[in-house]
XYZ file of C-alpha atoms in Angstrom:
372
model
C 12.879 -7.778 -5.520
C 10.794 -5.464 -3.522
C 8.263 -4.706 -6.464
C 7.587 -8.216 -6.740
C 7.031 -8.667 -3.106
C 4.959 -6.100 -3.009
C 2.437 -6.691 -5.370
C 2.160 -10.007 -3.841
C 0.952 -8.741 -0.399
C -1.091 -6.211 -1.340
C -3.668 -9.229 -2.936
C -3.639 -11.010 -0.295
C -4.634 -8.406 2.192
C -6.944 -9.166 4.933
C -9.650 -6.439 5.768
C -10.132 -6.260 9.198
C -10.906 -2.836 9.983
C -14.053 -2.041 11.610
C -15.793 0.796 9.130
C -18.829 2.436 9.667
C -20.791 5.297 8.609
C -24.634 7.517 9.210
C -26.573 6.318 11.727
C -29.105 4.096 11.340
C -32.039 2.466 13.777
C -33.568 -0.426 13.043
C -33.342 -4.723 12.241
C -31.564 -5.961 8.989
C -32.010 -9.646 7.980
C -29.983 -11.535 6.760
C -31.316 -14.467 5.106
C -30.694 -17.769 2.540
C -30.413 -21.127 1.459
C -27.414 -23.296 2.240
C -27.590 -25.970 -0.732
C -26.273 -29.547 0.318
C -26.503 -27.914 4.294
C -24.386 -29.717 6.518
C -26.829 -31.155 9.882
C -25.841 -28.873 12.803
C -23.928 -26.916 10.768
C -23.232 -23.228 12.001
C -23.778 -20.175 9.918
C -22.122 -17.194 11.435
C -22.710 -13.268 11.284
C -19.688 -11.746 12.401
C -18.754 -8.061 12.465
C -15.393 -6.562 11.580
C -13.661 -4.413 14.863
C -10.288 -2.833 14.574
C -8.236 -5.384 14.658
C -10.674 -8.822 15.149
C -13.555 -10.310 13.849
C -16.042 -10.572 16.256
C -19.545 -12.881 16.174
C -22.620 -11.306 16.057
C -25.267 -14.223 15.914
C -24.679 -17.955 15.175
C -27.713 -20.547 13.547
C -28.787 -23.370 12.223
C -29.938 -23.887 8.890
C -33.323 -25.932 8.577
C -33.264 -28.979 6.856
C -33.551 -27.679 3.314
C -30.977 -25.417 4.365
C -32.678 -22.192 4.827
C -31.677 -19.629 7.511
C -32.428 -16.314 8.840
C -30.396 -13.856 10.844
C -31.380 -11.049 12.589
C -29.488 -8.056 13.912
C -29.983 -4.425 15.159
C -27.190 -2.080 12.770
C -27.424 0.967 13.900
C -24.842 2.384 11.607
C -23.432 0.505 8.608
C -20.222 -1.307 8.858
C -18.622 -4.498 7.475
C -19.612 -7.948 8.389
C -18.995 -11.395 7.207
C -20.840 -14.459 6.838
C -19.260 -17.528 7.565
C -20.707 -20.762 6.420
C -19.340 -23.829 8.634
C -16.217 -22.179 9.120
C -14.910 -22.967 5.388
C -16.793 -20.118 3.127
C -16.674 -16.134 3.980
C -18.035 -13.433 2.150
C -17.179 -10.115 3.253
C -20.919 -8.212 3.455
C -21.878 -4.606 3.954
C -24.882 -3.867 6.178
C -27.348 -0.966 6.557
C -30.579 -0.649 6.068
C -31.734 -3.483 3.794
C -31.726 -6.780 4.129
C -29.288 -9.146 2.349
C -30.277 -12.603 1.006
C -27.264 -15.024 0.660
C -26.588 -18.391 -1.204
C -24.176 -20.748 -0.257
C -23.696 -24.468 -0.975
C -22.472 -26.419 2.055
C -20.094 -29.183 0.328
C -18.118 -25.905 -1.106
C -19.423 -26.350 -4.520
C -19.372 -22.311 -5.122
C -18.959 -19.184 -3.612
C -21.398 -17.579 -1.590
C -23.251 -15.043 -3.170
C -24.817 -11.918 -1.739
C -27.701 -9.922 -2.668
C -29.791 -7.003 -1.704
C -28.068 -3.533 -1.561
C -26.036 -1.137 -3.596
C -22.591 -1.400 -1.041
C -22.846 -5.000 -1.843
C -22.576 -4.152 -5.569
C -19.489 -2.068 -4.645
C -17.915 -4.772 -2.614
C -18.673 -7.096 -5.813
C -17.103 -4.720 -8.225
C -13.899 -4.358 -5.814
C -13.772 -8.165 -5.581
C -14.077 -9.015 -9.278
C -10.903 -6.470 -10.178
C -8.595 -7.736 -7.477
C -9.211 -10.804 -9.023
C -8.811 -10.369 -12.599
C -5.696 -8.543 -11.764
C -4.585 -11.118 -9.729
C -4.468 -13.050 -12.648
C -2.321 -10.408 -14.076
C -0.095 -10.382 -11.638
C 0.658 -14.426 -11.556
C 1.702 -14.210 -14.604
C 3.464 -11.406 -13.778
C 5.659 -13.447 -11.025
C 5.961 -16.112 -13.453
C 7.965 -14.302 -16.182
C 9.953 -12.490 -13.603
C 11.103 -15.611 -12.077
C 11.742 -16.892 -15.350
C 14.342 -13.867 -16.440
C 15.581 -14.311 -12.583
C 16.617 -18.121 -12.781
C 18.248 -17.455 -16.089
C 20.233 -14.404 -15.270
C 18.377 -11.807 -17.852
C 19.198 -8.864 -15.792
C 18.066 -6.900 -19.047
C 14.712 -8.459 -18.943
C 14.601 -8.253 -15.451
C 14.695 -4.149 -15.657
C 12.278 -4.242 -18.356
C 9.952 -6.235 -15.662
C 10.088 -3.778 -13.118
C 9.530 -0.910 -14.948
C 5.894 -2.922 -15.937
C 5.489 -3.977 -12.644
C 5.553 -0.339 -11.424
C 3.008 0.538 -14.389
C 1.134 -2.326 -13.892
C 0.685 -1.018 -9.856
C -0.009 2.537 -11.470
C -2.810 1.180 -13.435
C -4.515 -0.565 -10.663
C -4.286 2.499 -8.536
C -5.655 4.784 -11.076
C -8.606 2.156 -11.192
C -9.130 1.606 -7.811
C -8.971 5.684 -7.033
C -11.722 5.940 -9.995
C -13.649 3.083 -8.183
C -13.741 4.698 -4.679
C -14.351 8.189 -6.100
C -17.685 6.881 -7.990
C -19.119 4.995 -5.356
C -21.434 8.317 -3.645
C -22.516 7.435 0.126
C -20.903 4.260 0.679
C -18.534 3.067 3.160
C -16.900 0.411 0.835
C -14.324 3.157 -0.409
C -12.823 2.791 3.260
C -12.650 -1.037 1.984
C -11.497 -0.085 -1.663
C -8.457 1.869 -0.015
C -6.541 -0.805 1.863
C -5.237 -2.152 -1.682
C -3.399 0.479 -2.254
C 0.696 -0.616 -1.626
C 1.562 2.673 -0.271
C -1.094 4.814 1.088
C 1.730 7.678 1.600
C 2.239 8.123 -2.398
C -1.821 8.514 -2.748
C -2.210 10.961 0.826
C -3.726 13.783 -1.266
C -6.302 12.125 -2.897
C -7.405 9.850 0.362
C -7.351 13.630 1.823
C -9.981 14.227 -0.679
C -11.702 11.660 -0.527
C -12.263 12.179 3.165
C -13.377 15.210 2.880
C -16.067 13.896 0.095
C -16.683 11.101 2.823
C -17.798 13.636 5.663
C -19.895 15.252 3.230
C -21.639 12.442 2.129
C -21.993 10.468 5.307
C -21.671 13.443 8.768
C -21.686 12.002 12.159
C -19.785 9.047 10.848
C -17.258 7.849 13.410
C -15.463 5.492 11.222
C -15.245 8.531 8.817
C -13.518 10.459 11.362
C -11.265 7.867 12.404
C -10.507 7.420 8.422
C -9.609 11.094 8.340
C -7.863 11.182 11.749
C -5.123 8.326 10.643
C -4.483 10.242 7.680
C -2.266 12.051 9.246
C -0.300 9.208 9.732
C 0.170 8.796 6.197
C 0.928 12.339 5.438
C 4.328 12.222 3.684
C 6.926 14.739 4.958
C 8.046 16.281 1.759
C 5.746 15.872 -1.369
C 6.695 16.754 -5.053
C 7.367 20.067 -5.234
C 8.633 20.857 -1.880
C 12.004 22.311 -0.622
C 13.416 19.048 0.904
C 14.217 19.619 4.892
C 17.911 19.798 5.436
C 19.974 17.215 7.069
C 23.349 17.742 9.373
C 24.593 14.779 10.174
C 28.545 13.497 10.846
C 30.146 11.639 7.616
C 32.815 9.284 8.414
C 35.156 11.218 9.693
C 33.511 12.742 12.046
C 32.660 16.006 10.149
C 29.036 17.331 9.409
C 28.094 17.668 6.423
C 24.570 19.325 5.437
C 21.793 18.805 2.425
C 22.144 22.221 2.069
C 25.593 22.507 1.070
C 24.657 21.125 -2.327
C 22.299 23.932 -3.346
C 22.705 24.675 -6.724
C 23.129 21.109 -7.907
C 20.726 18.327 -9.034
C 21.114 15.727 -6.041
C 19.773 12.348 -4.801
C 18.990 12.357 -1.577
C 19.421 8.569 -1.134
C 18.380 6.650 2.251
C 20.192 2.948 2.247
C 22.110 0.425 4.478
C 24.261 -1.526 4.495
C 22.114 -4.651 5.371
C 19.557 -3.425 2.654
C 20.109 -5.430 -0.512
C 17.929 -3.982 -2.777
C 19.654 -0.478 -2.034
C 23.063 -2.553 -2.468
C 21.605 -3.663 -5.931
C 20.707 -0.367 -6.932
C 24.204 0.997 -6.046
C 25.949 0.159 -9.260
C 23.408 2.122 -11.249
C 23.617 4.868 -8.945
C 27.237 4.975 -9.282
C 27.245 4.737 -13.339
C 24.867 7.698 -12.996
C 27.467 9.620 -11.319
C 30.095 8.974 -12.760
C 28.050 10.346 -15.850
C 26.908 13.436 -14.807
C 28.507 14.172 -12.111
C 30.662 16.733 -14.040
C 27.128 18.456 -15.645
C 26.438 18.916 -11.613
C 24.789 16.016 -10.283
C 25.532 14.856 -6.992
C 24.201 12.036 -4.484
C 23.755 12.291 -0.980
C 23.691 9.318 1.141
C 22.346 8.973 4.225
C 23.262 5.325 5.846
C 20.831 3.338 8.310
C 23.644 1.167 9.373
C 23.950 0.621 13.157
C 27.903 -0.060 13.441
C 30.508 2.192 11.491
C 32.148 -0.861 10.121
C 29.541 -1.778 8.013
C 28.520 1.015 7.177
C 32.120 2.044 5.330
C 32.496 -1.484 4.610
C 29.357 -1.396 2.209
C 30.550 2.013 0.861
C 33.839 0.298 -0.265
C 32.544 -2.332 -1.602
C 29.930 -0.805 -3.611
C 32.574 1.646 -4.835
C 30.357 4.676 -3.829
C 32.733 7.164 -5.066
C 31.172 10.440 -3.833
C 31.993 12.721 -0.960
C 28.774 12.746 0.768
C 27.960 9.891 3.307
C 26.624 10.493 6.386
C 24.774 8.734 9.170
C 24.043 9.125 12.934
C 24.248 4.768 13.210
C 20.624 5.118 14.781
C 19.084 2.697 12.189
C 15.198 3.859 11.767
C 15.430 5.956 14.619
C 18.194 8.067 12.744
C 17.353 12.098 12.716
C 16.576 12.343 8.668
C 14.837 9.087 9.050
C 12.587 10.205 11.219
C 12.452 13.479 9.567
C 11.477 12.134 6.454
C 9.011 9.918 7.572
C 11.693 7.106 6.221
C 9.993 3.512 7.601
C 11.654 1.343 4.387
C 14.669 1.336 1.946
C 15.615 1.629 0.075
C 13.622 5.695 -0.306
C 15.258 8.295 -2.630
C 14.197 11.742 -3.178
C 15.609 13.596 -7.017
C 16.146 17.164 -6.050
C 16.666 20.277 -8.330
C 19.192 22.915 -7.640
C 16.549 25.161 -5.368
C 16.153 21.843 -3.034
C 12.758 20.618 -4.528
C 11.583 17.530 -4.646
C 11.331 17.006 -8.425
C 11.248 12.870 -8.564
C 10.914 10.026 -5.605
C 12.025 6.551 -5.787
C 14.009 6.455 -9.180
C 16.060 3.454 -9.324
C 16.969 1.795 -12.738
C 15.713 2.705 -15.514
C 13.597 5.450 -14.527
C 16.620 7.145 -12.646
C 18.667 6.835 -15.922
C 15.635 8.444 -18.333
C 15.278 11.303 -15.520
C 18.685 12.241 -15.757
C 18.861 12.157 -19.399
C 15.949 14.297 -19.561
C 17.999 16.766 -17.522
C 20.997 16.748 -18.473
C 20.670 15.785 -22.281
């Protein structure tokens, strides 16, 4: 189940992008006490780069563990201390000087004191954690209704998962927003499972971020990517049309179905969460197909056979399949800015995008609401 999957990646993300904001001249210390210190035991500074983690400046502790580190920052950026290669703690440094406990037997975590961004980085930390919590048991009851077959309980699941995911968004957005001249919000966003779904407020909150901290390069590289993430068609927009062949050889257009309410549905027939989704889509049609609801599907398939094979099976009834057998590289896909499936866009009868990525439940509901 995709949902599932994906809430399990996003908390175990690894931040390793190098982020950086105003200039600053000047030395920052970082200092502590290793408790229980290991003899010839290396503490590390290391700095996040795009892509790597890269060593700074490597000590000793004394032996009643203390040690101090020294390094110019001439802008601040994310580092990370490592103590004896088995405890990290992610650290944000600027202009003051951080003080850091540790306990070298791994008797506790490391704790970091001595600016506001490290207060950030401490509030971030503490939420992904409590809601990992949330989520284990989560993945617990939804293996549960898996292994015994509840398929009704397992519908009921996603549609909390997917609220669940809303929620920590919403938090993590209010989070980012609050936290005025710091470059932890760069941190903050790299939870979020699909950075496309949230590109207008990470558009905003660039903007805030160039305000708040010019001549930042890692700003500007923040903003740059954006673009990356910008979807092609947001809510509200008149969905780009799509010409492609259906299996007969004929082209058959988006456009054609003007005047009707109409999924524009991206699958394959290798994809089997868009194969599990298929019976519901069906049963949808079938229902309201007559009140002027239609589906078109564009496949991802790469041979022709499977491609009709999975329509037959499936018992996709409707008229409109069509596919260019390029797999990601298909026109629409690329159009669309399609990179996963399954990806489904609910248009109204003017083309415009008025719902993305129903399945289930909340497919069913939007219909109803329509057409009820």
């Amino acid at each position: 189940m995709t949902l599932k999957k994906n809430i399990a990646i996003v908390l175990v993300l690894l931040i390793i992008s190098a982020c950086s904001a105003s200039k600053n001249d000047g030395t920052v210390k970082v200092s502590g006490v290793i408790k229980n210190p290991i003899p010839q035991g290396e503490i590390i500074l290391e700095k996040f780069e795009v892509g790597q983690v890269v060593p700074v400046k490597t000590v000793n502790a004394d032996t009643d563990g203390n040690f101090e580190i020294e390094t110019e920052v001439t802008e601040p950026g994310f580092y990370r201390i490592n103590v004896y290669g088995q405890q990290f703690e992610i650290l944000v440094l600027n202009k003051e000087d951080i003080t850091i406990t540790a306990d070298g037997q791994g008797g506790q975590m490391i704790e970091a004191k001595g600016s506001e961004d490290l207060k950030h980085l401490a509030q971030v930390q503490d939420y992904m954690e409590q809601y990992s919590y949330v989520v284990r048991d989560f993945n617990e009851r939804y293996s549960k209704a898996q292994q015994s077959g509840d398929n009704l309980k397992m519908e009921e699941l996603v549609e909390e998962g997917t609220a669940l995911e809303a929620g920590k968004v919403k938090k993590l957005k209010a989070m980012a927003w609050e936290m005025d001249g710091s470059i932890v919000p760069l941190m903050v966003t790299d939870y979020f499972p699909d950075k496309s779904e949230e590109y207008k407020f990470l558009d905003s909150l660039g903007q805030k971020l160039q305000k708040e901290l010019p001549g930042s390069s890692q700003v500007e590289m923040f903003v740059n990517n954006l673009a990356y993430f910008k979807p092609a068609v947001q809510m509200g927009d008149v969905a780009p049309d799509i010409s492609l062949p259906n299996p007969d050889g004929t082209t058959m257009s988006l456009s054609d179905l003007r005047g009707k309410y109409v999924l524009l549905d991206f699958w394959a027939g290798w994809c089997g969460p868009c194969r599990k989704e298929n019976p519901n889509v069906v049963a949808m049609y079938n229902k309201y197909n007559k009140d002027g609801f239609e589906v078109f599907s564009v496949s991802l398939d790469r041979t022709r056979d499977k491609w009709l094979s999975a329509i037959a099976e499936d018992g996709l009834v409707w008229p409109t399949h069509v596919s260019d057998l390029k797999y990601f590289q298909s026109e629409a896909a690329m159009t669309y800015k399609v990179n996963a499936i399954p990806f489904a866009l609910l248009l109204d009868p003017e083309g415009r995008v008025i719902g993305k990525n129903l399945r289930g439940r909340a497919l069913q509901n939007k219909l109803a609401s329509i057409f009820e």
